[in-house]
Coordinates of C-alpha atoms in Angstrom, one line a residue:
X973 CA 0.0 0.0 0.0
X974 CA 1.5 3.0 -1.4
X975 CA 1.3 5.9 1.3
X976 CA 0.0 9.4 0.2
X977 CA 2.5 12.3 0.0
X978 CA 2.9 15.1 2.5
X979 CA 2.1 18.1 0.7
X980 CA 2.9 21.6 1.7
X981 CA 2.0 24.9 0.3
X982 CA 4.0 27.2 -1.9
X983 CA 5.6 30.0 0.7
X984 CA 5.2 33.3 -0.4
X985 CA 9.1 33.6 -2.6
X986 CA 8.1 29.8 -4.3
X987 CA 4.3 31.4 -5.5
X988 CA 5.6 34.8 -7.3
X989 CA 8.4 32.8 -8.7
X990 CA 5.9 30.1 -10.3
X991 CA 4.0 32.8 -11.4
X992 CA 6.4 34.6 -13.6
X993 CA 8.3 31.4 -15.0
X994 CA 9.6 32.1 -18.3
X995 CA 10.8 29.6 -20.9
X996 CA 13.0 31.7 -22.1
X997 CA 14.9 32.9 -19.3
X998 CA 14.9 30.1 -16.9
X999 CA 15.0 30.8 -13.3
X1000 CA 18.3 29.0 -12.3
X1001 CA 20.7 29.5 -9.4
X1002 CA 24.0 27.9 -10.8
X1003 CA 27.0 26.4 -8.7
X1004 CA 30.4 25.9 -9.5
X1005 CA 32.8 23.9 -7.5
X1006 CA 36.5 23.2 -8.6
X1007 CA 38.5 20.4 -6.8
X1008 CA 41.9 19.4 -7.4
X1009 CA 41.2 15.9 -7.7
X1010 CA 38.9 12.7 -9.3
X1011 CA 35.7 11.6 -7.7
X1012 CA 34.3 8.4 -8.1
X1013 CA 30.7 8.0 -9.9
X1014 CA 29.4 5.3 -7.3
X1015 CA 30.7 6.7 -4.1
X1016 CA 29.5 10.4 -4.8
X1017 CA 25.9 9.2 -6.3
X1018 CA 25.6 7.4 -3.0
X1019 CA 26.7 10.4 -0.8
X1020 CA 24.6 12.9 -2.8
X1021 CA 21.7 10.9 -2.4
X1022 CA 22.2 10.1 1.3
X1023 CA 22.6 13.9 1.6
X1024 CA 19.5 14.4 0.1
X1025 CA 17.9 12.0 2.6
X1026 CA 19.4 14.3 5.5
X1027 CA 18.0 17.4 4.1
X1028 CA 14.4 16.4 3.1
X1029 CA 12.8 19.3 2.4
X1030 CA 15.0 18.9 -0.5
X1031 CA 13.1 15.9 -2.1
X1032 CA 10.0 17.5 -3.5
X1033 CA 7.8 18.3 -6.5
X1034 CA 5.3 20.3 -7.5
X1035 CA 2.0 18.6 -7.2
X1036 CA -0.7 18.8 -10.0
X1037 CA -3.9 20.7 -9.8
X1038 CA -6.5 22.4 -11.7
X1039 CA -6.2 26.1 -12.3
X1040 CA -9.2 26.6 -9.3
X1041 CA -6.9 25.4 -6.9
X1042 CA -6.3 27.9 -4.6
X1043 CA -2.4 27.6 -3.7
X1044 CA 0.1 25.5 -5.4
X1045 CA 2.0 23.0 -3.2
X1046 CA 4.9 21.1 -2.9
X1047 CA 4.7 17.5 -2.7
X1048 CA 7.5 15.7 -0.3
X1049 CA 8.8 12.7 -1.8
X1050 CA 10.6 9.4 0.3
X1051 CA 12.9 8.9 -3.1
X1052 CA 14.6 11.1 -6.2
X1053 CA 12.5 10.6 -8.8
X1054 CA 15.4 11.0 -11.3
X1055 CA 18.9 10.4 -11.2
X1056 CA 20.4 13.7 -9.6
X1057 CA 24.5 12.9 -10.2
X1058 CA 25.8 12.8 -14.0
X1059 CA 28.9 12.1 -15.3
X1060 CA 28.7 14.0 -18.8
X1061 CA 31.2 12.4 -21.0
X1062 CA 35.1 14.3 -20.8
X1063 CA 35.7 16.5 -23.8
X1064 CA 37.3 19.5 -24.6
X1065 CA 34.1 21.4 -24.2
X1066 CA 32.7 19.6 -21.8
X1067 CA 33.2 22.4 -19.1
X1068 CA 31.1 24.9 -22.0
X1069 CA 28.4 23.0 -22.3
X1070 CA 28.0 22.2 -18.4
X1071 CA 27.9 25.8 -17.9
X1072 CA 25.6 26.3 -21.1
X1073 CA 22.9 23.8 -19.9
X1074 CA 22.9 25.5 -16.2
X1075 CA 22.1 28.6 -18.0
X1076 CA 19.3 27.3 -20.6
X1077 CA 17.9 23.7 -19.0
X1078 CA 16.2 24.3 -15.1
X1079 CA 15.9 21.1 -13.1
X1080 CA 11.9 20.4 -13.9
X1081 CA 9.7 21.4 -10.8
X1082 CA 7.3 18.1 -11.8
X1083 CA 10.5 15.6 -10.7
X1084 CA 12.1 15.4 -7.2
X1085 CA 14.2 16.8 -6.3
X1086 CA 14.2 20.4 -8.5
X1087 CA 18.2 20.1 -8.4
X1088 CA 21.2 18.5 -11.0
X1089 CA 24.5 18.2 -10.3
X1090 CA 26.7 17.3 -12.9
X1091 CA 30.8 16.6 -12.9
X1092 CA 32.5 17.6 -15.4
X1093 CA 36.5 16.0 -15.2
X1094 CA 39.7 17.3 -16.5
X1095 CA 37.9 19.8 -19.6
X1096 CA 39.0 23.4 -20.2
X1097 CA 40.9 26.0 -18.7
X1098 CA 39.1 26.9 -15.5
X1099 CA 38.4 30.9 -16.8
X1100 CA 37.6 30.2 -20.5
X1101 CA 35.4 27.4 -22.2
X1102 CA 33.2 29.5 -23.8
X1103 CA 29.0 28.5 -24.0
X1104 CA 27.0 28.8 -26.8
X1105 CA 23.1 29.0 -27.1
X1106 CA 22.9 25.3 -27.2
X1107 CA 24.8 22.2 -25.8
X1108 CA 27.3 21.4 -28.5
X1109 CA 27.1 24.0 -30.6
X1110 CA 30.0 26.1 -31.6
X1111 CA 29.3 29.8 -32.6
X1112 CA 30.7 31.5 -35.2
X1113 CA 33.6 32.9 -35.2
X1114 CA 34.7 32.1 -31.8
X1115 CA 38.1 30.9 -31.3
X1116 CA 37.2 27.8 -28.8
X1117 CA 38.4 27.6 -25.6
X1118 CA 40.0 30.7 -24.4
X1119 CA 40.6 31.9 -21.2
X1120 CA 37.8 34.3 -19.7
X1121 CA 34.6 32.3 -19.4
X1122 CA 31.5 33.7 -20.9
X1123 CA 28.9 31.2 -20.5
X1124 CA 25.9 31.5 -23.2
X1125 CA 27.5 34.2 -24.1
X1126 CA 28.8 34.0 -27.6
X1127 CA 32.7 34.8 -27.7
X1128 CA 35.8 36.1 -25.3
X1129 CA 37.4 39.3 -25.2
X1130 CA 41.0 38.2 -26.5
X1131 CA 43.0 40.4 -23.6
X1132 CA 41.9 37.6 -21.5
X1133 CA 44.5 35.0 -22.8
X1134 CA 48.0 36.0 -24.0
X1135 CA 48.9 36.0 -27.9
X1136 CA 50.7 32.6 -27.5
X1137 CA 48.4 30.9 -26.5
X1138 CA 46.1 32.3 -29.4
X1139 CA 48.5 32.2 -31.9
X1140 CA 48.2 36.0 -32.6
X1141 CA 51.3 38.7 -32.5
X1142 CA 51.7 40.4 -29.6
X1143 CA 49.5 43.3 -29.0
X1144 CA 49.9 46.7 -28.6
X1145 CA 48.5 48.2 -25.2
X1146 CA 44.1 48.8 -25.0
X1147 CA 42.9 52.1 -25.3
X1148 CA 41.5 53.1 -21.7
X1149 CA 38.0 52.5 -21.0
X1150 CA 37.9 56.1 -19.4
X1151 CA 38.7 57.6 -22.7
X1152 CA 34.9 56.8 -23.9
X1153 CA 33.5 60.4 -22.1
X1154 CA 35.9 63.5 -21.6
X1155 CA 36.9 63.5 -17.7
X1156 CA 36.5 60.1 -17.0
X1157 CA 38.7 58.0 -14.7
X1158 CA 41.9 56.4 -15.5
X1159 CA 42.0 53.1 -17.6
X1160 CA 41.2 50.1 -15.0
X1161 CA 44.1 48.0 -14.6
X1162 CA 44.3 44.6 -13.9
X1163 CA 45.5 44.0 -9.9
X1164 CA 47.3 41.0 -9.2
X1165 CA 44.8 38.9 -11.9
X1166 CA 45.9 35.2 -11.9
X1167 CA 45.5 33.1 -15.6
X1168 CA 43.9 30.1 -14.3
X1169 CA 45.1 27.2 -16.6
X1170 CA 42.8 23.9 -17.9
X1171 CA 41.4 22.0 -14.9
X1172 CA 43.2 18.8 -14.1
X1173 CA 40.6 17.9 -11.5
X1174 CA 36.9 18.2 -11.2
X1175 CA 34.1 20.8 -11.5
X1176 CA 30.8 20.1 -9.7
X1177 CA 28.1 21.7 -11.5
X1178 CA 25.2 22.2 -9.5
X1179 CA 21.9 23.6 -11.2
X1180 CA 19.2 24.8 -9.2
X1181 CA 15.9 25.4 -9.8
X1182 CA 15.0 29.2 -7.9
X1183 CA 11.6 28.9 -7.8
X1184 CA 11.9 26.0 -5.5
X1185 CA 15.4 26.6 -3.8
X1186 CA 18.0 28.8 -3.0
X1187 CA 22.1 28.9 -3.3
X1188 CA 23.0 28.8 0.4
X1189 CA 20.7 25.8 0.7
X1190 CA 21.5 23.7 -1.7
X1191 CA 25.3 24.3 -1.3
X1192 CA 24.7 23.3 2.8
X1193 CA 23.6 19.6 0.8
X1194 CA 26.2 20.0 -1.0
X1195 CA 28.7 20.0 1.9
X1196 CA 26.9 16.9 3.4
X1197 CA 27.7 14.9 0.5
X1198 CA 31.0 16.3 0.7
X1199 CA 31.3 14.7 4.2
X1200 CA 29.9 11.6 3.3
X1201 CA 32.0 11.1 0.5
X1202 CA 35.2 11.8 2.1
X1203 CA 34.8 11.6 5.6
X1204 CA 36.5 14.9 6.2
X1205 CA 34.7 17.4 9.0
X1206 CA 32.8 20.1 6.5
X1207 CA 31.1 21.8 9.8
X1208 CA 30.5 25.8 9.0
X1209 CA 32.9 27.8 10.0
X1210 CA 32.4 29.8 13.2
X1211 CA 30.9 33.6 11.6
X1212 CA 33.0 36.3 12.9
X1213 CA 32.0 38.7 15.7
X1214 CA 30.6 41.4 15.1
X1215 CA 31.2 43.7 18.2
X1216 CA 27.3 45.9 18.8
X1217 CA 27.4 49.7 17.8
X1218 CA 25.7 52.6 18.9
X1219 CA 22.6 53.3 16.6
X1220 CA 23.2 55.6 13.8
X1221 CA 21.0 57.5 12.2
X1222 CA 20.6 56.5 8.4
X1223 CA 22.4 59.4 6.1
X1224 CA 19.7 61.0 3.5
X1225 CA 18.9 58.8 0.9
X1226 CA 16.9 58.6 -2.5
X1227 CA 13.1 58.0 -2.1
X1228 CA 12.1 54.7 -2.8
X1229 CA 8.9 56.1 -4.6
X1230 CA 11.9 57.8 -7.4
X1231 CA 12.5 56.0 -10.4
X1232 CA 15.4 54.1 -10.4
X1233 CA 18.3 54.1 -13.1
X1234 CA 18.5 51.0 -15.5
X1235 CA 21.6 49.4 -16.7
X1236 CA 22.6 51.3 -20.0
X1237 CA 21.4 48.6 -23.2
X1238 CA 25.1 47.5 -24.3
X1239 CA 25.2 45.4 -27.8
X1240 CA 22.6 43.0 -27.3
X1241 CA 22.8 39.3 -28.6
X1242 CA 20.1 38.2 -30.9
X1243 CA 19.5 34.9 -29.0
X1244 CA 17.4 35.1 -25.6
X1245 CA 18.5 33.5 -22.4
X1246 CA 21.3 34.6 -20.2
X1247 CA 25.0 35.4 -20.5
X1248 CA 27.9 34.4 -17.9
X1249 CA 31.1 35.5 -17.2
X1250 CA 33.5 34.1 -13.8
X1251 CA 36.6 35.6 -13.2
X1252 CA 38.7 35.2 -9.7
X1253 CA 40.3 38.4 -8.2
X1254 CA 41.9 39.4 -5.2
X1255 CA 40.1 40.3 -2.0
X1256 CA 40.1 44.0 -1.2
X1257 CA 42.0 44.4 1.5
X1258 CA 39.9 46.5 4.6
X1259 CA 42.3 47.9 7.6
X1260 CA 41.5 45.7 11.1
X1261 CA 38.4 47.8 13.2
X1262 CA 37.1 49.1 9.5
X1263 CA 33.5 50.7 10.1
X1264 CA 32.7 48.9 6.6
X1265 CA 33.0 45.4 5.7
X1266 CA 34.2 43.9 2.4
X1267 CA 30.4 43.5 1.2
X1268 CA 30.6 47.2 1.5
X1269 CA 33.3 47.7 -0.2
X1270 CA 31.7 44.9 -2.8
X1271 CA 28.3 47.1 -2.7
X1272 CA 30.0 50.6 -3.3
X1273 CA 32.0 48.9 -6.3
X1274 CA 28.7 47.7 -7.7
X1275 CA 27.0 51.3 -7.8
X1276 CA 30.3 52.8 -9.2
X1277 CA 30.6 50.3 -12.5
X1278 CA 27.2 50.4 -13.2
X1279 CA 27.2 54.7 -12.6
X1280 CA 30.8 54.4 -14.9
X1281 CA 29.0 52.1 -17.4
X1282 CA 25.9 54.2 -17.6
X1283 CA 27.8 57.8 -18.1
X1284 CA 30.0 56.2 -21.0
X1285 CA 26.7 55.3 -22.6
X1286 CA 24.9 58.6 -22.5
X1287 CA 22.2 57.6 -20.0
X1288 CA 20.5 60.1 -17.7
X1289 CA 22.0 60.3 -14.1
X1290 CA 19.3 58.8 -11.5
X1291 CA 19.5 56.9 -8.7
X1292 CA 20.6 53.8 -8.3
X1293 CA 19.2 50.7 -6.0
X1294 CA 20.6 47.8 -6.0
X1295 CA 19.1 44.7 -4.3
X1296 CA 21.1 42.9 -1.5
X1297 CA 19.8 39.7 -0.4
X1298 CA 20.4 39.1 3.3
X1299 CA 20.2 35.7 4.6
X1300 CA 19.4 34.7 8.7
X1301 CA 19.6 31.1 8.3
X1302 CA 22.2 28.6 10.5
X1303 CA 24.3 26.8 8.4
X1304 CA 24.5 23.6 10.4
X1305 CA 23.1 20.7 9.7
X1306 CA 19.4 22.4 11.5
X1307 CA 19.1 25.2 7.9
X1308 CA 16.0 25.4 6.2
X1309 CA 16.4 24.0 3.1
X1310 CA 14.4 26.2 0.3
X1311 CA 14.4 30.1 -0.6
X1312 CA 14.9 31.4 2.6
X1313 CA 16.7 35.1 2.2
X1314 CA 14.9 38.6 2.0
X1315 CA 15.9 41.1 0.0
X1316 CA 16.5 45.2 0.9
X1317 CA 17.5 47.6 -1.3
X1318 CA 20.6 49.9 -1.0
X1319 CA 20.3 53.4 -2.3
X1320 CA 22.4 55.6 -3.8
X1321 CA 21.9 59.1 -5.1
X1322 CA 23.6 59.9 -8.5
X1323 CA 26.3 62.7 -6.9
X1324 CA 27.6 60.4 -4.5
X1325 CA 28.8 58.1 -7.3
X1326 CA 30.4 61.2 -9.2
X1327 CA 33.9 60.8 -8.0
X1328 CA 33.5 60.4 -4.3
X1329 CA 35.5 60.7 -1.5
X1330 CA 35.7 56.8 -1.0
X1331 CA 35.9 56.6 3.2
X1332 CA 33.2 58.8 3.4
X1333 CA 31.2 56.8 0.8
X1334 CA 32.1 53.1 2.3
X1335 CA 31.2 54.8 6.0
X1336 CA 27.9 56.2 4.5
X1337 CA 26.9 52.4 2.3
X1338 CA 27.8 50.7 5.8
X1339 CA 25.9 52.8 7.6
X1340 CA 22.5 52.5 5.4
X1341 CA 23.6 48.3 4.9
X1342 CA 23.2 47.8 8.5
X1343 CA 20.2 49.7 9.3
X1344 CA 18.8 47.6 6.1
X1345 CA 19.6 44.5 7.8
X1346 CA 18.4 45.0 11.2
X1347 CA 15.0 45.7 10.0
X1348 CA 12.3 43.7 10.1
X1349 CA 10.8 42.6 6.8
X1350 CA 9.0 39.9 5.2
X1351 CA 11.1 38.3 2.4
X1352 CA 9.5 40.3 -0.4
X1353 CA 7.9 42.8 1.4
X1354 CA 4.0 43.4 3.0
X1355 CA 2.6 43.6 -1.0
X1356 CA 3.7 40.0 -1.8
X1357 CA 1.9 38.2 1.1
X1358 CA -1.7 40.2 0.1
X1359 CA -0.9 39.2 -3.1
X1360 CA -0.4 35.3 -2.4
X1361 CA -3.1 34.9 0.0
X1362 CA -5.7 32.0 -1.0
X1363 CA -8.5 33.4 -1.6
X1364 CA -9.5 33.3 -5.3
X1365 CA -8.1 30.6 -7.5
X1366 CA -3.8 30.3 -8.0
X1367 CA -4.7 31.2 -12.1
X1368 CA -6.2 33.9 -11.5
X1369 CA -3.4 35.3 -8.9
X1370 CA -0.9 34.3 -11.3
X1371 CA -2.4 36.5 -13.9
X1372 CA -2.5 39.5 -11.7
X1373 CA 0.9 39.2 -10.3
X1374 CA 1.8 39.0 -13.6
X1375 CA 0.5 42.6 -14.6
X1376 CA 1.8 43.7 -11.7
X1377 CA 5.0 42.9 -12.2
X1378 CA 5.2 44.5 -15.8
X1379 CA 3.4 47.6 -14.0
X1380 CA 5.9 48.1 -11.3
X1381 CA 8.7 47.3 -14.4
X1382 CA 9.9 51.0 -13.9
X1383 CA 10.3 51.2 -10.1
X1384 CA 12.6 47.1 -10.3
X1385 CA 16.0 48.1 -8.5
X1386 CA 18.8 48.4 -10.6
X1387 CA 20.5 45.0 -9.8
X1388 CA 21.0 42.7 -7.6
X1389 CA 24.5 42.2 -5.5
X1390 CA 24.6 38.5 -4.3
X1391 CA 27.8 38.5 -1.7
X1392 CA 27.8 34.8 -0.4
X1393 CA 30.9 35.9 1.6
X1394 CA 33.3 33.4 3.0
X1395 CA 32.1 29.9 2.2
X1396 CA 31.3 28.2 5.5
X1397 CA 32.2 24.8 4.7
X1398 CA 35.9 23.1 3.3
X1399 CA 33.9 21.2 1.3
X1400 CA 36.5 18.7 1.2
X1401 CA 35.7 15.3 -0.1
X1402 CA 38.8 13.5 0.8
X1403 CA 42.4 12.8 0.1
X1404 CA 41.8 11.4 -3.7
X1405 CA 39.3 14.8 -4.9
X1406 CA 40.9 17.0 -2.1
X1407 CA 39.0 20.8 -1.2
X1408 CA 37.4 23.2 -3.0
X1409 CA 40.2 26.0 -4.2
X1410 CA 37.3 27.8 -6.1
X1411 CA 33.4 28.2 -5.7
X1412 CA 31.5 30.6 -8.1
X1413 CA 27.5 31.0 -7.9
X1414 CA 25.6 33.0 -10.3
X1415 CA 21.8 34.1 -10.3
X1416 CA 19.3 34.5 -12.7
X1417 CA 19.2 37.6 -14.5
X1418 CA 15.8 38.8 -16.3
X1419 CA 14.5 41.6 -17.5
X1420 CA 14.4 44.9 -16.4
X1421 CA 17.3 44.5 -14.1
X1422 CA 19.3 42.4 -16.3
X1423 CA 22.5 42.4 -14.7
X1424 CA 22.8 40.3 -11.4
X1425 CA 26.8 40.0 -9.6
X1426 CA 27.4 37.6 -7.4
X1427 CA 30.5 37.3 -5.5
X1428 CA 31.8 34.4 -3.2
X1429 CA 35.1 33.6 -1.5
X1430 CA 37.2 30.8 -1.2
X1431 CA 41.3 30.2 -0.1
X1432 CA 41.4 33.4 0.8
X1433 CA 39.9 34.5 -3.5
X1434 CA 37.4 36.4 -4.3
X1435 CA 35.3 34.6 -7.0
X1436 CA 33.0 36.5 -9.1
X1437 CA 29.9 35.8 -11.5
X1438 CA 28.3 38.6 -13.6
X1439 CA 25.5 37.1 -15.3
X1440 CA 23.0 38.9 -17.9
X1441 CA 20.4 38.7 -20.0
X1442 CA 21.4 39.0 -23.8
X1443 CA 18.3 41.2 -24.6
X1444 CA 20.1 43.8 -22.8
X1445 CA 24.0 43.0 -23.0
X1446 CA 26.5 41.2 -25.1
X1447 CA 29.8 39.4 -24.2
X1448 CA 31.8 42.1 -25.4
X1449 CA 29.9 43.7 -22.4
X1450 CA 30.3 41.6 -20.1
X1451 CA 33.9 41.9 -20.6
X1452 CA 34.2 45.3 -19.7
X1453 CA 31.9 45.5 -17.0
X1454 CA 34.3 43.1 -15.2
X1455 CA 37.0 45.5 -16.1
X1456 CA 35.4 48.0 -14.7
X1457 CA 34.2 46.2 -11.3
X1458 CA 38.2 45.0 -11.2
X1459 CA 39.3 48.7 -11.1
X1460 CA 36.9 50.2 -8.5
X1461 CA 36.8 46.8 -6.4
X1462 CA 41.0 48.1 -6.4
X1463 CA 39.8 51.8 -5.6
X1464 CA 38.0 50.8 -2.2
X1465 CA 41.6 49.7 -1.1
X1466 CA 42.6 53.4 -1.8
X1467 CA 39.9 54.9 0.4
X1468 CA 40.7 52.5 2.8

């Protein structure tokens, strides 16, 4: 006798998501994890899948229902209904098209659980293998694998890899990128930027669907497998102390009724879908007893590229909000495993991005971050519960948050600023695949934002994703928006 499934309903994040699905932009949270060293099929399907167990609020689908239901639910399942580990077979592009599919193919919400994780082993150098719109397809005129990955994104900006390895003549020095507008700042320069060669071990791909799950969650799973597997301690690291201050009153900001500013249209690709680009930088250093922290100093260098980016393309000054995602959750064994962060928005008013005085701008962004953070606030706000509440059928709901959502179009925050910070866990699966020396996460990026950065760190790197959506930017883009995030992620040093 086959017992019935526990079904729970759809929180409020999991409804609005499944409302505004999109084929053509899927909704996926993609992680990237880079060991030194082989794992084996068997023992890592088994540990996944006894992780899985651990965490069950990971094992569900969405159950069916007719469009008079009144709330959607989740339906907890005993088993995976699908094989969750994949060994994809080796190949020089084997690392492009594991980051293509995490882009264009979301984990279906109909099998449990919503989650993939692929391993890729030994294929392309860790910062290039190029994507394409589909798996397996090679775009014209791209050169192959090249260092400076740009995931569905159609090509990389040769100063990523040196002319030997291209088999071009040396080149002569870039113009500077300040030189597009009279007055602009100084050419960003590359700090300290290693050239991270072809990957000898493995990459975990993990691909998540958003509307059921979040980063942080699945990637505490992820570290239970990685204990299983290799027997190695992957407890979270102890979060530092932060020593209470005094209350501060919040310095003036932008009113949140004002229009914010949009992300300047670069060269957009002709394709839908997103566009990905990982790159591994330094971390900025921040003086001991600093009244900002390095997600300040990751915020403030947000807000300055896009402000550079939107001056050298003729777009009106406004102000700029970008969204910050702040997450409460343990990250023991005892985290809730689904979406479980809230989001604030971080204002800035156009002249404090017109050549600042950095430490007064870090002290004023830390200032209005932490009275953010101490607030109070349902996940997406008071509007989204009304919104979600049961009382006339989930079609007819979906429809209206829907035109809402294209209403309120204008007033989206710029972007969205994902810091994961320090990764909790070693995720160390043993002596034979040894610990994760890189971790990169990127989130979706649709329309009208377009732009989403998400930064993590790991062995003392900072790792970061800029992922877009190709009705908005092109690779070329991409390119130089990491350029420009390099060079003012280096100018929050100087202020410091």
């Amino acid at each position: 006798m086959t017992s019935t499934p526990l079904r729970i309903p759809f929180p409020v994040v999991d409804e609005v998501a499944r409302h505004c699905l999109q084929e053509e932009e899927p909704e996926t949270v993609h992680i990237e994890v880079h060991l030194p060293g082989r794992l084996d099929p068997v023992r890592l399907r088994k540990a996944f899948t006894e992780a899985l167990h651990r965490h069950p609020r990971i094992l569900m689908r969405e159950a069916p229902g007719g469009w008079y239901r009144r709330r959607y639910e989740w339906e907890l399942t005993a088993e995976p209904d699908v094989e969750v580990v994949s060994f994809p077979a080796p190949g020089r592009d084997a690392l492009r098209d594991a980051r293509t599919r995490a882009l264009v193919e979301a984990p279906p919400l109909s099998a449990s659980p919503p989650v993939r994780l692929e391993v890729v082993e030994g294929a392309g150098p860790v910062e290039g293998s190029e994507a394409t719109d589909g798996v397996g397809e090679a775009r014209a005129g791209s050169r192959g694998s090249r260092v400076g990955s740009l995931a569905g994104a159609g090509g990389v900006p040769p100063s990523l890899s040196t002319p030997l390895e291209r088999g071009d003549p040396p080149r002569p020095p870039a113009p500077t990128l300040g030189s597009a507008r009279a007055g602009g700042p100084p050419s960003p320069q590359r700090h300290d930027r290693p050239r991270l060669g072809r990957s000898q071990g493995s990459v975990l791909f993990l691909t998540i669907n958003h509307t059921a799950l979040d980063g942080p969650a699945c990637l505490r799973v992820l570290a239970t497998a990685a204990e299983l597997y290799g027997g190695k301690d992957n407890a979270p690291a102890t979060p530092p102390v932060r020593l209470p201050e005094a209350p501060q009153d919040q310095p003036p900001a932008p009113s949140n009724w004002s229009r914010p500013a949009r992300v300047a249209p670069g060269s957009p690709e002709p394709s839908p879908g997103n566009g990905l680009l990982v790159t591994e930088l330094p971390l900025p250093h921040r003086p001991k007893g600093s009244p900002y922290t390095v997600n300040d100093q990751l915020m403030v260098t947000t807000a300055l590229t896009i402000a550079h980016w939107n001056r050298e393309h003729g777009a009106r000054p406004r102000p700029l909000r970008i969204t910050m995602p702040v997450d409460d959750r343990p990250r023991d064994t005892s985290m809730p495993i689904g979406n479980g962060t809230r989001l604030v928005e971080v204002p800035f008013a156009p002249e404090e991005l017109d050549h600042p005085p950095m430490p007064d701008l870090l002290r004023r962004t830390a200032t209005r971050t932490r009275a953010l953070k101490s607030l109070p606030r349902p996940q997406l706000g008071h509007g989204a519960s009304l919104l979600t509440a049961p009382v006339t059928p989930v079609a007819w709901r979906a429809a209206l948050t829907r035109g809402l959502r294209r209403a309120a179009a204008p007033w989206t925050s710029t972007t969205l600023l994902s810091n994961i910070g320090r990764i909790p866990y070693p995720l160390d699966f043993g002596e034979e695949a040894g610990r994760a020396h890189a971790v990169w996460f990127s989130a979706p990026a649709r329309m009208p934002r377009g732009l989403t950065v998400t930064t993590a760190s790991t062995a003392g790197r900072l790792h970061l994703a800029l992922r877009w959506s190709r009705s908005l930017l092109g690779h070329g883009d991409g390119a130089h928006l990491r350029d420009l995030f390099e060079h003012y992620l280096h100018t929050t040093e100087a202020g410091a």
